[in-house]
Amino acid sequence: MRSALFNAYYWVLSIFYGLSAAFAALAPGRDAVTFTLRLYSRRMLWALDVLGGVKVELKGQENLPKGPCIIAAKHHSWGDGFVMFAHVDNLSFVTGDHLEKFPLVGAILKKFGAIVVDSCGGPEARKALSESAAQVAAEGRRILIYPEGHLAAPGERFRYRTGVYYMSKDFNLPVVPVATNLGCFWKQQEKAKTPGVATVEFLSPLPQGLEKDDFMQRMEAAIEGRTNELIAKARGEPVKPSVLVEWDGRKNVAATPKTAEASA
């Protein structure tokens, strides 16, 4: 029943604030759109707590630099974005172009200053990411990016992409990893919610000036390691390493032993 109440509220609120953000996008600058999206996110987190029974606990905010930075976060759920928009000031974010298929969303993303890239990745997507990120970095904003590029179920991970490394190197920005166990309570896009206390935690920034391989290894180890600890805490189980999965464009496909070995 709680999940049904939240889901009904979710769609009503999404439609209302979607239209509100579209009108806000007509105003000069990005302040009106930013205000609308933040209010929408805060209302959603309120509903998730009161209606869905899922309270989100935010930790490690002292690790977030006051100036521009890159926030490299684990992506468990649609709820992840609400937490960031509600609590992180001066935020932009990287998203796939799949969101532009929804009515009005393209105009809202453009006015907000989102960095929209080809969901399929590749050299062209990396070039577009660098060009768009240059403007955002010059404006002194924080950039939210999900390094895996997909929603991962708790206990699973995708191959981490190198876009975070190149943005950090090109614009000399610190990278703050983010771990979460929100997927234990609101898994990916599923309608069912499991009541409890979820955690989203900002971790210590990665050292700057690392070589690519070292950077990627440290980022993945930080995000996956702490995420696995938070999942274990939520489930009352021993800590387990996450399982590498592949993406075939439609669904998660468990990695073969050969793939898993190659990623080690």
PDB file of C-alpha atoms in Angstrom:
ATOM      1  CA  MET A   1       0.000   0.000   0.000  1.00  0.00           C
ATOM      2  CA  ARG A   2       2.812   2.431   0.894  1.00  0.00           C
ATOM      3  CA  SER A   3       4.512   1.798  -2.427  1.00  0.00           C
ATOM      4  CA  ALA A   4       1.264   2.385  -4.309  1.00  0.00           C
ATOM      5  CA  LEU A   5       0.693   5.693  -2.510  1.00  0.00           C
ATOM      6  CA  PHE A   6       4.214   6.869  -3.265  1.00  0.00           C
ATOM      7  CA  ASN A   7       4.026   5.802  -6.907  1.00  0.00           C
ATOM      8  CA  ALA A   8       0.763   7.698  -7.425  1.00  0.00           C
ATOM      9  CA  TYR A   9       2.259  10.775  -5.784  1.00  0.00           C
ATOM     10  CA  TYR A  10       5.417  10.337  -7.846  1.00  0.00           C
ATOM     11  CA  TRP A  11       3.612  10.590 -11.182  1.00  0.00           C
ATOM     12  CA  VAL A  12       1.288  13.413 -10.153  1.00  0.00           C
ATOM     13  CA  LEU A  13       4.220  15.428  -8.811  1.00  0.00           C
ATOM     14  CA  SER A  14       6.406  14.610 -11.827  1.00  0.00           C
ATOM     15  CA  ILE A  15       3.789  15.839 -14.274  1.00  0.00           C
ATOM     16  CA  PHE A  16       3.117  19.000 -12.265  1.00  0.00           C
ATOM     17  CA  TYR A  17       6.770  19.915 -11.810  1.00  0.00           C
ATOM     18  CA  GLY A  18       7.637  18.851 -15.336  1.00  0.00           C
ATOM     19  CA  LEU A  19       5.184  21.441 -16.650  1.00  0.00           C
ATOM     20  CA  SER A  20       6.392  23.961 -14.064  1.00  0.00           C
ATOM     21  CA  ALA A  21      10.012  23.446 -15.134  1.00  0.00           C
ATOM     22  CA  ALA A  22       9.040  23.872 -18.789  1.00  0.00           C
ATOM     23  CA  PHE A  23       7.502  27.265 -17.985  1.00  0.00           C
ATOM     24  CA  ALA A  24      10.502  28.123 -15.802  1.00  0.00           C
ATOM     25  CA  ALA A  25      12.758  27.389 -18.768  1.00  0.00           C
ATOM     26  CA  LEU A  26      11.211  30.389 -20.533  1.00  0.00           C
ATOM     27  CA  ALA A  27      12.686  32.729 -17.907  1.00  0.00           C
ATOM     28  CA  PRO A  28      16.162  34.250 -18.439  1.00  0.00           C
ATOM     29  CA  GLY A  29      19.036  32.331 -16.861  1.00  0.00           C
ATOM     30  CA  ARG A  30      18.851  28.980 -15.091  1.00  0.00           C
ATOM     31  CA  ASP A  31      17.764  30.106 -11.614  1.00  0.00           C
ATOM     32  CA  ALA A  32      14.051  29.461 -12.160  1.00  0.00           C
ATOM     33  CA  VAL A  33      14.615  25.952 -13.520  1.00  0.00           C
ATOM     34  CA  THR A  34      17.107  25.180 -10.748  1.00  0.00           C
ATOM     35  CA  PHE A  35      14.657  26.319  -8.069  1.00  0.00           C
ATOM     36  CA  THR A  36      11.865  24.214  -9.597  1.00  0.00           C
ATOM     37  CA  LEU A  37      13.974  21.048  -9.826  1.00  0.00           C
ATOM     38  CA  ARG A  38      15.262  21.462  -6.270  1.00  0.00           C
ATOM     39  CA  LEU A  39      11.745  21.928  -4.905  1.00  0.00           C
ATOM     40  CA  TYR A  40      10.566  18.903  -6.892  1.00  0.00           C
ATOM     41  CA  SER A  41      13.436  16.785  -5.514  1.00  0.00           C
ATOM     42  CA  ARG A  42      12.788  17.820  -1.929  1.00  0.00           C
ATOM     43  CA  ARG A  43       9.095  17.034  -2.246  1.00  0.00           C
ATOM     44  CA  MET A  44      10.002  13.637  -3.658  1.00  0.00           C
ATOM     45  CA  LEU A  45      12.316  12.820  -0.776  1.00  0.00           C
ATOM     46  CA  TRP A  46       9.601  13.899   1.651  1.00  0.00           C
ATOM     47  CA  ALA A  47       7.145  11.557  -0.057  1.00  0.00           C
ATOM     48  CA  LEU A  48       9.682   8.728  -0.143  1.00  0.00           C
ATOM     49  CA  ASP A  49      10.027   9.071   3.627  1.00  0.00           C
ATOM     50  CA  VAL A  50       6.403   9.708   4.634  1.00  0.00           C
ATOM     51  CA  LEU A  51       4.574   7.634   2.014  1.00  0.00           C
ATOM     52  CA  GLY A  52       7.180   5.071   0.951  1.00  0.00           C
ATOM     53  CA  GLY A  53       8.745   4.555   4.372  1.00  0.00           C
ATOM     54  CA  VAL A  54      12.287   5.114   3.040  1.00  0.00           C
ATOM     55  CA  LYS A  55      14.316   7.754   4.881  1.00  0.00           C
ATOM     56  CA  VAL A  56      17.520   8.871   3.162  1.00  0.00           C
ATOM     57  CA  GLU A  57      20.497   9.642   5.389  1.00  0.00           C
ATOM     58  CA  LEU A  58      23.168  11.856   3.833  1.00  0.00           C
ATOM     59  CA  LYS A  59      26.760  11.466   5.059  1.00  0.00           C
ATOM     60  CA  GLY A  60      30.171  12.903   4.273  1.00  0.00           C
ATOM     61  CA  GLN A  61      29.075  16.330   3.056  1.00  0.00           C
ATOM     62  CA  GLU A  62      32.274  17.728   4.569  1.00  0.00           C
ATOM     63  CA  ASN A  63      34.127  15.898   1.756  1.00  0.00           C
ATOM     64  CA  LEU A  64      32.390  18.027  -0.882  1.00  0.00           C
ATOM     65  CA  PRO A  65      34.605  20.971  -1.948  1.00  0.00           C
ATOM     66  CA  LYS A  66      32.997  24.403  -1.856  1.00  0.00           C
ATOM     67  CA  GLY A  67      34.092  25.129  -5.409  1.00  0.00           C
ATOM     68  CA  PRO A  68      33.724  23.197  -8.679  1.00  0.00           C
ATOM     69  CA  CYS A  69      34.304  19.448  -8.603  1.00  0.00           C
ATOM     70  CA  ILE A  70      33.163  16.196 -10.165  1.00  0.00           C
ATOM     71  CA  ILE A  71      30.786  13.997  -8.180  1.00  0.00           C
ATOM     72  CA  ALA A  72      31.229  10.385  -9.332  1.00  0.00           C
ATOM     73  CA  ALA A  73      28.309   8.451  -7.874  1.00  0.00           C
ATOM     74  CA  LYS A  74      26.986   4.920  -7.714  1.00  0.00           C
ATOM     75  CA  HIS A  75      23.642   4.778  -9.524  1.00  0.00           C
ATOM     76  CA  HIS A  76      21.202   2.398  -7.828  1.00  0.00           C
ATOM     77  CA  SER A  77      17.878   4.074  -8.297  1.00  0.00           C
ATOM     78  CA  TRP A  78      15.830   6.890  -9.764  1.00  0.00           C
ATOM     79  CA  GLY A  79      15.991   8.266  -6.230  1.00  0.00           C
ATOM     80  CA  ASP A  80      19.745   8.980  -6.477  1.00  0.00           C
ATOM     81  CA  GLY A  81      19.176  12.089  -8.563  1.00  0.00           C
ATOM     82  CA  PHE A  82      16.586  13.467  -6.150  1.00  0.00           C
ATOM     83  CA  VAL A  83      19.126  13.308  -3.317  1.00  0.00           C
ATOM     84  CA  MET A  84      21.727  15.215  -5.336  1.00  0.00           C
ATOM     85  CA  PHE A  85      19.392  17.903  -6.667  1.00  0.00           C
ATOM     86  CA  ALA A  86      17.901  18.433  -3.208  1.00  0.00           C
ATOM     87  CA  HIS A  87      21.185  18.786  -1.334  1.00  0.00           C
ATOM     88  CA  VAL A  88      24.004  19.846  -3.686  1.00  0.00           C
ATOM     89  CA  ASP A  89      24.218  23.515  -4.694  1.00  0.00           C
ATOM     90  CA  ASN A  90      25.324  24.804  -8.084  1.00  0.00           C
ATOM     91  CA  LEU A  91      24.931  21.414  -9.745  1.00  0.00           C
ATOM     92  CA  SER A  92      25.054  20.270 -13.336  1.00  0.00           C
ATOM     93  CA  PHE A  93      24.931  16.636 -14.414  1.00  0.00           C
ATOM     94  CA  VAL A  94      25.862  14.280 -17.214  1.00  0.00           C
ATOM     95  CA  THR A  95      23.011  12.331 -18.793  1.00  0.00           C
ATOM     96  CA  GLY A  96      22.395  10.163 -21.824  1.00  0.00           C
ATOM     97  CA  ASP A  97      20.446  11.501 -24.781  1.00  0.00           C
ATOM     98  CA  HIS A  98      17.670   8.971 -24.071  1.00  0.00           C
ATOM     99  CA  LEU A  99      16.033  11.534 -21.768  1.00  0.00           C
ATOM    100  CA  GLU A 100      15.439  13.879 -24.670  1.00  0.00           C
ATOM    101  CA  LYS A 101      12.754  11.552 -26.031  1.00  0.00           C
ATOM    102  CA  PHE A 102      10.402  12.638 -23.236  1.00  0.00           C
ATOM    103  CA  PRO A 103       8.213  15.693 -24.055  1.00  0.00           C
ATOM    104  CA  LEU A 104       9.594  19.034 -22.792  1.00  0.00           C
ATOM    105  CA  VAL A 105      12.599  17.359 -21.128  1.00  0.00           C
ATOM    106  CA  GLY A 106      15.066  18.466 -23.814  1.00  0.00           C
ATOM    107  CA  ALA A 107      14.277  22.149 -23.291  1.00  0.00           C
ATOM    108  CA  ILE A 108      14.504  21.773 -19.515  1.00  0.00           C
ATOM    109  CA  LEU A 109      17.869  20.003 -19.717  1.00  0.00           C
ATOM    110  CA  LYS A 110      19.255  22.662 -22.026  1.00  0.00           C
ATOM    111  CA  LYS A 111      18.190  25.542 -19.773  1.00  0.00           C
ATOM    112  CA  PHE A 112      19.431  23.780 -16.642  1.00  0.00           C
ATOM    113  CA  GLY A 113      22.818  23.284 -18.276  1.00  0.00           C
ATOM    114  CA  ALA A 114      22.871  19.493 -18.263  1.00  0.00           C
ATOM    115  CA  ILE A 115      25.651  17.784 -20.211  1.00  0.00           C
ATOM    116  CA  VAL A 116      23.847  15.509 -22.674  1.00  0.00           C
ATOM    117  CA  VAL A 117      25.918  12.795 -24.387  1.00  0.00           C
ATOM    118  CA  ASP A 118      25.266   9.833 -26.641  1.00  0.00           C
ATOM    119  CA  SER A 119      24.098   6.944 -24.457  1.00  0.00           C
ATOM    120  CA  CYS A 120      26.061   4.496 -26.603  1.00  0.00           C
ATOM    121  CA  GLY A 121      29.363   6.125 -25.702  1.00  0.00           C
ATOM    122  CA  GLY A 122      32.414   6.036 -27.948  1.00  0.00           C
ATOM    123  CA  PRO A 123      34.919   8.717 -29.106  1.00  0.00           C
ATOM    124  CA  GLU A 124      32.207  11.138 -30.274  1.00  0.00           C
ATOM    125  CA  ALA A 125      30.425  10.936 -26.935  1.00  0.00           C
ATOM    126  CA  ARG A 126      33.700  11.573 -25.105  1.00  0.00           C
ATOM    127  CA  LYS A 127      34.404  14.598 -27.302  1.00  0.00           C
ATOM    128  CA  ALA A 128      30.916  16.003 -26.674  1.00  0.00           C
ATOM    129  CA  LEU A 129      31.342  15.356 -22.959  1.00  0.00           C
ATOM    130  CA  SER A 130      34.622  17.282 -22.904  1.00  0.00           C
ATOM    131  CA  GLU A 131      33.235  20.246 -24.848  1.00  0.00           C
ATOM    132  CA  SER A 132      30.102  20.582 -22.725  1.00  0.00           C
ATOM    133  CA  ALA A 133      31.984  20.036 -19.476  1.00  0.00           C
ATOM    134  CA  ALA A 134      34.391  22.837 -20.406  1.00  0.00           C
ATOM    135  CA  GLN A 135      31.603  25.410 -20.241  1.00  0.00           C
ATOM    136  CA  VAL A 136      30.182  24.001 -17.012  1.00  0.00           C
ATOM    137  CA  ALA A 137      33.630  23.931 -15.383  1.00  0.00           C
ATOM    138  CA  ALA A 138      34.287  27.514 -16.494  1.00  0.00           C
ATOM    139  CA  GLU A 139      31.084  28.546 -14.705  1.00  0.00           C
ATOM    140  CA  GLY A 140      32.379  26.969 -11.488  1.00  0.00           C
ATOM    141  CA  ARG A 141      29.639  24.368 -11.143  1.00  0.00           C
ATOM    142  CA  ARG A 142      29.771  20.882  -9.692  1.00  0.00           C
ATOM    143  CA  ILE A 143      29.307  18.082 -12.204  1.00  0.00           C
ATOM    144  CA  LEU A 144      27.378  14.944 -11.267  1.00  0.00           C
ATOM    145  CA  ILE A 145      28.230  11.869 -13.310  1.00  0.00           C
ATOM    146  CA  TYR A 146      27.447   8.166 -12.950  1.00  0.00           C
ATOM    147  CA  PRO A 147      30.673   6.456 -14.114  1.00  0.00           C
ATOM    148  CA  GLU A 148      28.986   3.142 -14.936  1.00  0.00           C
ATOM    149  CA  GLY A 149      26.445   4.801 -17.211  1.00  0.00           C
ATOM    150  CA  HIS A 150      23.573   2.553 -16.076  1.00  0.00           C
ATOM    151  CA  LEU A 151      21.360   1.823 -13.106  1.00  0.00           C
ATOM    152  CA  ALA A 152      22.980  -1.056 -11.221  1.00  0.00           C
ATOM    153  CA  ALA A 153      21.143  -3.446  -8.927  1.00  0.00           C
ATOM    154  CA  PRO A 154      22.572  -3.757  -5.389  1.00  0.00           C
ATOM    155  CA  GLY A 155      25.535  -6.111  -5.483  1.00  0.00           C
ATOM    156  CA  GLU A 156      26.205  -5.558  -9.181  1.00  0.00           C
ATOM    157  CA  ARG A 157      28.555  -3.270 -11.055  1.00  0.00           C
ATOM    158  CA  PHE A 158      29.145  -2.281 -14.664  1.00  0.00           C
ATOM    159  CA  ARG A 159      32.432  -1.445 -16.326  1.00  0.00           C
ATOM    160  CA  TYR A 160      33.504   2.003 -15.138  1.00  0.00           C
ATOM    161  CA  ARG A 161      33.949   4.455 -18.006  1.00  0.00           C
ATOM    162  CA  THR A 162      36.932   6.770 -18.370  1.00  0.00           C
ATOM    163  CA  GLY A 163      34.996  10.010 -18.971  1.00  0.00           C
ATOM    164  CA  VAL A 164      35.422  10.997 -15.325  1.00  0.00           C
ATOM    165  CA  TYR A 165      39.198  10.713 -15.592  1.00  0.00           C
ATOM    166  CA  TYR A 166      39.410  12.871 -18.724  1.00  0.00           C
ATOM    167  CA  MET A 167      37.141  15.567 -17.256  1.00  0.00           C
ATOM    168  CA  SER A 168      39.215  15.670 -14.104  1.00  0.00           C
ATOM    169  CA  LYS A 169      42.459  15.866 -16.076  1.00  0.00           C
ATOM    170  CA  ASP A 170      41.268  18.394 -18.667  1.00  0.00           C
ATOM    171  CA  PHE A 171      39.792  20.844 -16.156  1.00  0.00           C
ATOM    172  CA  ASN A 172      41.911  20.075 -13.079  1.00  0.00           C
ATOM    173  CA  LEU A 173      38.846  19.253 -10.992  1.00  0.00           C
ATOM    174  CA  PRO A 174      38.820  17.106  -7.826  1.00  0.00           C
ATOM    175  CA  VAL A 175      36.678  13.960  -7.979  1.00  0.00           C
ATOM    176  CA  VAL A 176      34.435  13.032  -5.060  1.00  0.00           C
ATOM    177  CA  PRO A 177      33.228   9.389  -5.140  1.00  0.00           C
ATOM    178  CA  VAL A 178      29.752   8.660  -3.777  1.00  0.00           C
ATOM    179  CA  ALA A 179      28.553   5.329  -2.360  1.00  0.00           C
ATOM    180  CA  THR A 180      24.972   4.317  -1.586  1.00  0.00           C
ATOM    181  CA  ASN A 181      22.677   1.471  -0.617  1.00  0.00           C
ATOM    182  CA  LEU A 182      19.497   3.192  -1.792  1.00  0.00           C
ATOM    183  CA  GLY A 183      18.936   0.329  -4.210  1.00  0.00           C
ATOM    184  CA  CYS A 184      18.159  -1.949  -1.260  1.00  0.00           C
ATOM    185  CA  PHE A 185      15.056   0.158  -0.629  1.00  0.00           C
ATOM    186  CA  TRP A 186      14.226   1.528  -4.092  1.00  0.00           C
ATOM    187  CA  LYS A 187      15.777  -0.768  -6.669  1.00  0.00           C
ATOM    188  CA  GLN A 188      16.494   0.775 -10.076  1.00  0.00           C
ATOM    189  CA  GLN A 189      13.098   1.670 -11.610  1.00  0.00           C
ATOM    190  CA  GLU A 190      10.975  -0.799  -9.676  1.00  0.00           C
ATOM    191  CA  LYS A 191       7.632   0.263  -8.209  1.00  0.00           C
ATOM    192  CA  ALA A 192       8.016  -1.672  -4.952  1.00  0.00           C
ATOM    193  CA  LYS A 193       9.719   0.116  -2.059  1.00  0.00           C
ATOM    194  CA  THR A 194      11.225  -1.519   1.035  1.00  0.00           C
ATOM    195  CA  PRO A 195      10.885   0.652   4.174  1.00  0.00           C
ATOM    196  CA  GLY A 196      14.082   1.469   6.029  1.00  0.00           C
ATOM    197  CA  VAL A 197      16.954   3.946   6.287  1.00  0.00           C
ATOM    198  CA  ALA A 198      19.014   4.343   3.118  1.00  0.00           C
ATOM    199  CA  THR A 199      22.429   6.000   3.014  1.00  0.00           C
ATOM    200  CA  VAL A 200      24.088   8.215   0.432  1.00  0.00           C
ATOM    201  CA  GLU A 201      27.693   8.979   1.379  1.00  0.00           C
ATOM    202  CA  PHE A 202      30.218  11.412  -0.102  1.00  0.00           C
ATOM    203  CA  LEU A 203      33.701   9.891   0.214  1.00  0.00           C
ATOM    204  CA  SER A 204      37.103  11.545   0.402  1.00  0.00           C
ATOM    205  CA  PRO A 205      38.207  13.169  -2.894  1.00  0.00           C
ATOM    206  CA  LEU A 206      40.605  11.127  -4.986  1.00  0.00           C
ATOM    207  CA  PRO A 207      44.230  12.337  -5.193  1.00  0.00           C
ATOM    208  CA  GLN A 208      44.751  14.564  -8.205  1.00  0.00           C
ATOM    209  CA  GLY A 209      47.403  13.953 -10.850  1.00  0.00           C
ATOM    210  CA  LEU A 210      46.983  10.172 -10.984  1.00  0.00           C
ATOM    211  CA  GLU A 211      47.623   8.212 -14.153  1.00  0.00           C
ATOM    212  CA  LYS A 212      44.502   6.842 -15.832  1.00  0.00           C
ATOM    213  CA  ASP A 213      44.766   3.212 -14.741  1.00  0.00           C
ATOM    214  CA  ASP A 214      45.537   4.154 -11.136  1.00  0.00           C
ATOM    215  CA  PHE A 215      42.724   6.715 -11.103  1.00  0.00           C
ATOM    216  CA  MET A 216      40.154   4.263 -12.472  1.00  0.00           C
ATOM    217  CA  GLN A 217      41.199   1.540 -10.050  1.00  0.00           C
ATOM    218  CA  ARG A 218      41.017   3.873  -7.045  1.00  0.00           C
ATOM    219  CA  MET A 219      37.664   5.349  -8.051  1.00  0.00           C
ATOM    220  CA  GLU A 220      36.024   1.964  -8.576  1.00  0.00           C
ATOM    221  CA  ALA A 221      37.536   0.533  -5.390  1.00  0.00           C
ATOM    222  CA  ALA A 222      36.279   3.488  -3.331  1.00  0.00           C
ATOM    223  CA  ILE A 223      32.743   3.483  -4.730  1.00  0.00           C
ATOM    224  CA  GLU A 224      32.236  -0.272  -4.854  1.00  0.00           C
ATOM    225  CA  GLY A 225      33.987  -0.976  -1.558  1.00  0.00           C
ATOM    226  CA  ARG A 226      31.949   1.463   0.495  1.00  0.00           C
ATOM    227  CA  THR A 227      28.729   0.665  -1.394  1.00  0.00           C
ATOM    228  CA  ASN A 228      29.174  -3.025  -0.575  1.00  0.00           C
ATOM    229  CA  GLU A 229      29.661  -2.138   3.095  1.00  0.00           C
ATOM    230  CA  LEU A 230      26.480  -0.060   3.108  1.00  0.00           C
ATOM    231  CA  ILE A 231      24.542  -2.857   1.383  1.00  0.00           C
ATOM    232  CA  ALA A 232      25.779  -5.365   3.961  1.00  0.00           C
ATOM    233  CA  LYS A 233      24.688  -3.034   6.768  1.00  0.00           C
ATOM    234  CA  ALA A 234      21.220  -2.589   5.258  1.00  0.00           C
ATOM    235  CA  ARG A 235      20.742  -6.332   4.782  1.00  0.00           C
ATOM    236  CA  GLY A 236      22.431  -7.474   7.990  1.00  0.00           C
ATOM    237  CA  GLU A 237      24.799  -9.668   5.990  1.00  0.00           C
ATOM    238  CA  PRO A 238      28.583 -10.011   5.626  1.00  0.00           C
ATOM    239  CA  VAL A 239      30.209  -7.716   3.071  1.00  0.00           C
ATOM    240  CA  LYS A 240      30.304  -9.278  -0.391  1.00  0.00           C
ATOM    241  CA  PRO A 241      32.170  -8.041  -3.484  1.00  0.00           C
ATOM    242  CA  SER A 242      29.974  -6.743  -6.277  1.00  0.00           C
ATOM    243  CA  VAL A 243      29.517  -8.859  -9.403  1.00  0.00           C
ATOM    244  CA  LEU A 244      30.514  -7.487 -12.797  1.00  0.00           C
ATOM    245  CA  VAL A 245      27.646  -7.516 -15.287  1.00  0.00           C
ATOM    246  CA  GLU A 246      27.470  -6.621 -18.957  1.00  0.00           C
ATOM    247  CA  TRP A 247      24.965  -4.468 -20.781  1.00  0.00           C
ATOM    248  CA  ASP A 248      23.517  -5.719 -24.034  1.00  0.00           C
ATOM    249  CA  GLY A 249      21.289  -2.692 -24.674  1.00  0.00           C
ATOM    250  CA  ARG A 250      18.201  -4.311 -23.167  1.00  0.00           C
ATOM    251  CA  LYS A 251      19.031  -5.937 -19.863  1.00  0.00           C
ATOM    252  CA  ASN A 252      21.788  -6.853 -17.459  1.00  0.00           C
ATOM    253  CA  VAL A 253      23.626 -10.007 -18.502  1.00  0.00           C
ATOM    254  CA  ALA A 254      25.783 -11.720 -15.888  1.00  0.00           C
ATOM    255  CA  ALA A 255      29.445 -11.506 -16.831  1.00  0.00           C
ATOM    256  CA  THR A 256      31.117 -14.666 -18.004  1.00  0.00           C
ATOM    257  CA  PRO A 257      34.020 -15.987 -15.876  1.00  0.00           C
ATOM    258  CA  LYS A 258      36.384 -14.835 -18.629  1.00  0.00           C
ATOM    259  CA  THR A 259      34.998 -11.296 -18.540  1.00  0.00           C
ATOM    260  CA  ALA A 260      35.120 -11.160 -14.769  1.00  0.00           C
ATOM    261  CA  GLU A 261      38.712 -12.396 -14.777  1.00  0.00           C
ATOM    262  CA  ALA A 262      39.716  -9.789 -17.360  1.00  0.00           C
ATOM    263  CA  SER A 263      38.251  -6.987 -15.260  1.00  0.00           C
ATOM    264  CA  ALA A 264      40.167  -7.974 -12.129  1.00  0.00           C
TER     265      ALA A 264
END
